Coordinates of C-alpha atoms in Angstrom, one line a residue:
X1 CA -15.7 239.7 299.5
X2 CA -14.4 243.0 299.9
X3 CA -13.2 245.5 297.0
X4 CA -9.4 244.6 296.5
X5 CA -6.7 243.7 294.0
X6 CA -8.3 240.6 293.7
X7 CA -11.6 242.1 292.6
X8 CA -9.5 244.4 290.5
X9 CA -7.9 241.5 288.8
X10 CA -11.0 239.8 288.4
X11 CA -12.5 243.1 286.9
X12 CA -10.0 243.0 284.2
X13 CA -11.5 239.9 283.1
X14 CA -15.0 241.6 283.0
X15 CA -13.7 245.0 281.8
X16 CA -14.2 244.3 278.3
X17 CA -17.9 243.1 279.1
X18 CA -17.9 246.2 281.4
X19 CA -16.5 248.7 279.0
X20 CA -18.4 247.3 275.8
X21 CA -21.2 246.3 277.9
X22 CA -22.4 249.8 278.4
X23 CA -22.4 250.1 274.6
X24 CA -23.4 246.7 274.6
X25 CA -26.4 246.9 276.3
X26 CA -27.4 249.6 273.7
X27 CA -27.6 247.0 271.4
X28 CA -28.3 243.8 273.4
X29 CA -31.5 245.0 274.9
X30 CA -34.9 244.2 273.5
X31 CA -36.7 247.2 272.3
X32 CA -39.9 248.1 273.7
X33 CA -43.2 247.1 272.2
X34 CA -43.8 250.5 270.8
X35 CA -40.6 250.1 268.9
X36 CA -41.0 246.7 267.5
X37 CA -42.9 247.7 264.6
X38 CA -41.0 251.1 264.0
X39 CA -40.4 252.3 260.4
X40 CA -36.8 252.7 259.2
X41 CA -35.2 255.9 260.0
X42 CA -32.8 256.9 257.0
X43 CA -29.4 258.9 258.3
X44 CA -30.3 261.9 256.4
X45 CA -33.3 262.2 258.2
X46 CA -31.8 262.5 261.8
X47 CA -31.4 265.6 263.5
X48 CA -27.7 267.1 263.6
X49 CA -27.2 266.7 267.2
X50 CA -28.4 262.8 266.7
X51 CA -26.0 262.4 263.8
X52 CA -23.2 263.8 266.0
X53 CA -23.8 261.3 268.9
X54 CA -24.3 258.5 266.7
X55 CA -21.7 259.2 264.2
X56 CA -19.7 256.1 264.8
X57 CA -22.8 254.1 263.2
X58 CA -23.3 256.4 260.2
X59 CA -22.1 253.6 257.6
X60 CA -24.2 250.8 258.9
X61 CA -26.8 253.1 259.9
X62 CA -29.4 252.6 257.2
X63 CA -28.9 248.7 257.3
X64 CA -29.7 248.5 261.0
X65 CA -33.2 246.9 261.6
X66 CA -35.8 249.6 262.3
X67 CA -36.5 248.5 266.0
X68 CA -32.8 248.9 266.6
X69 CA -32.9 252.3 265.0
X70 CA -35.8 253.4 267.1
X71 CA -34.3 252.0 270.2
X72 CA -31.1 254.0 269.3
X73 CA -33.2 257.0 269.0
X74 CA -35.1 256.6 272.2
X75 CA -31.7 256.4 274.0
X76 CA -30.4 259.3 272.1
X77 CA -33.1 261.5 273.3
X78 CA -31.8 261.1 276.9
X79 CA -28.0 261.2 276.0
X80 CA -28.7 264.5 274.2
X81 CA -29.5 266.1 277.7
X82 CA -26.5 265.0 279.2
X83 CA -23.3 267.3 279.3
X84 CA -20.8 267.3 276.4
X85 CA -18.2 265.4 278.2
X86 CA -20.9 262.6 279.0
X87 CA -21.8 262.7 275.2
X88 CA -18.2 262.2 274.2
X89 CA -18.0 259.0 276.4
X90 CA -21.0 257.6 275.0
X91 CA -19.8 258.3 271.3
X92 CA -16.6 256.4 272.3
X93 CA -18.4 253.5 273.9
X94 CA -20.6 253.3 270.6
X95 CA -17.6 253.4 268.7
X96 CA -16.2 250.6 270.5
X97 CA -18.9 248.7 270.3
X98 CA -19.5 249.0 266.8
X99 CA -15.6 248.0 265.8
X100 CA -16.3 244.8 268.0
X101 CA -16.5 241.4 266.0
X102 CA -19.9 239.3 266.5
X103 CA -17.9 237.2 269.0
X104 CA -16.7 240.0 271.0
X105 CA -19.9 241.5 271.3
X106 CA -21.6 237.9 272.2
X107 CA -18.9 237.9 275.1
X108 CA -19.9 241.3 276.0
X109 CA -23.4 240.4 276.1
X110 CA -22.6 237.2 278.2
X111 CA -20.5 239.2 280.7
X112 CA -23.2 241.7 281.1
X113 CA -25.8 239.1 281.6
X114 CA -23.3 237.4 284.5
X115 CA -22.6 240.9 286.0
X116 CA -26.4 241.5 286.3
X117 CA -26.8 238.1 287.8
X118 CA -24.4 238.8 290.5
X119 CA -25.9 239.8 294.0
X120 CA -26.2 243.3 294.3
X121 CA -23.5 243.6 297.0
X122 CA -21.1 241.8 294.7
X123 CA -22.0 244.1 291.5
X124 CA -21.2 247.0 293.8
X125 CA -17.9 245.5 294.9
X126 CA -17.0 245.0 291.2
X127 CA -18.3 248.5 290.2
X128 CA -15.9 249.8 293.0
X129 CA -12.9 247.8 291.9
X130 CA -13.7 249.0 288.2
X131 CA -13.5 252.5 289.5
X132 CA -10.1 252.0 291.4
X133 CA -8.5 250.6 288.4
X134 CA -9.8 253.7 286.3
X135 CA -8.4 255.9 288.7
X136 CA -5.0 254.3 288.3
X137 CA -2.5 256.1 286.1
X138 CA -2.3 255.0 282.8
X139 CA 0.8 253.4 283.1
X140 CA 0.0 251.7 286.2
X141 CA -2.9 250.1 284.6
X142 CA -1.0 249.0 281.6
X143 CA 1.6 247.5 283.5
X144 CA -1.1 245.7 285.6
X145 CA -2.8 245.0 282.4
X146 CA 0.7 243.4 281.0
X147 CA 1.4 241.2 284.3
X148 CA -2.2 239.8 283.9
X149 CA -2.1 239.1 280.3
X150 CA 1.5 237.3 280.4
X151 CA 0.5 234.9 283.5
X152 CA -1.0 231.4 282.6
X153 CA -4.3 230.7 284.1
X154 CA -2.6 229.0 287.1
X155 CA -0.5 231.9 287.8
X156 CA -3.5 234.3 287.6
X157 CA -5.5 232.0 289.9
X158 CA -2.4 232.2 292.3
X159 CA -2.1 235.8 292.1
X160 CA -6.0 236.2 293.1
X161 CA -5.6 234.0 296.2
X162 CA -2.6 235.8 297.4
X163 CA -4.1 239.2 296.6
X164 CA -7.4 238.3 298.3
X165 CA -9.7 240.6 300.3
X166 CA -7.8 239.9 303.2
X167 CA -4.9 242.0 302.3
X168 CA -6.9 245.4 301.2
X169 CA -9.3 247.9 303.1
X170 CA -12.9 247.7 302.5
X171 CA -14.4 250.9 300.4
X172 CA -15.2 252.4 303.9
X173 CA -11.6 252.1 305.1
X174 CA -12.0 249.2 307.4
X175 CA -10.1 246.0 307.2
X176 CA -12.0 242.8 306.3
X177 CA -12.2 240.3 309.1
X178 CA -10.0 237.1 308.8
X179 CA -6.3 236.9 308.3
X180 CA -4.6 240.0 307.8
X181 CA -7.6 241.9 308.1
X182 CA -8.0 241.6 312.0

């Protein structure tokens, strides 16, 4: 398979998992052994930069298990070295994750698990399709999402078959082999 609208459409199904998955992996990963027995870190004891980055979690921070607090603080050490735009993206991802229902978080974790089980080539293709989707103008993305959401499962499957890799160039610009790509 090559990056295409088929992958893009498939990515739309996985987008929730990918978007939230980045933030989801913040919570879904098991803490390292050194964090397993961490002491609670009350919100008031966090540094101002830590509080700014973890702001979406403020109201619930003190109720998180100490190992999750330690895990987030460990991640925050790295995040604080990133440029402000990257920090804003991380803050947004944390907010989206925090706003999800337990069922949505479960689905995001499951999607990430499935994503990581894919062969590296397929993960790269999916990543490329996701990047293509993100580069679309917002109106075009919304139009594609509306179309996808309005279709039945059968219509989606047909659309994916019709929009398969044979209709679109690979990331390197070459046409894939097979019908339409020769």
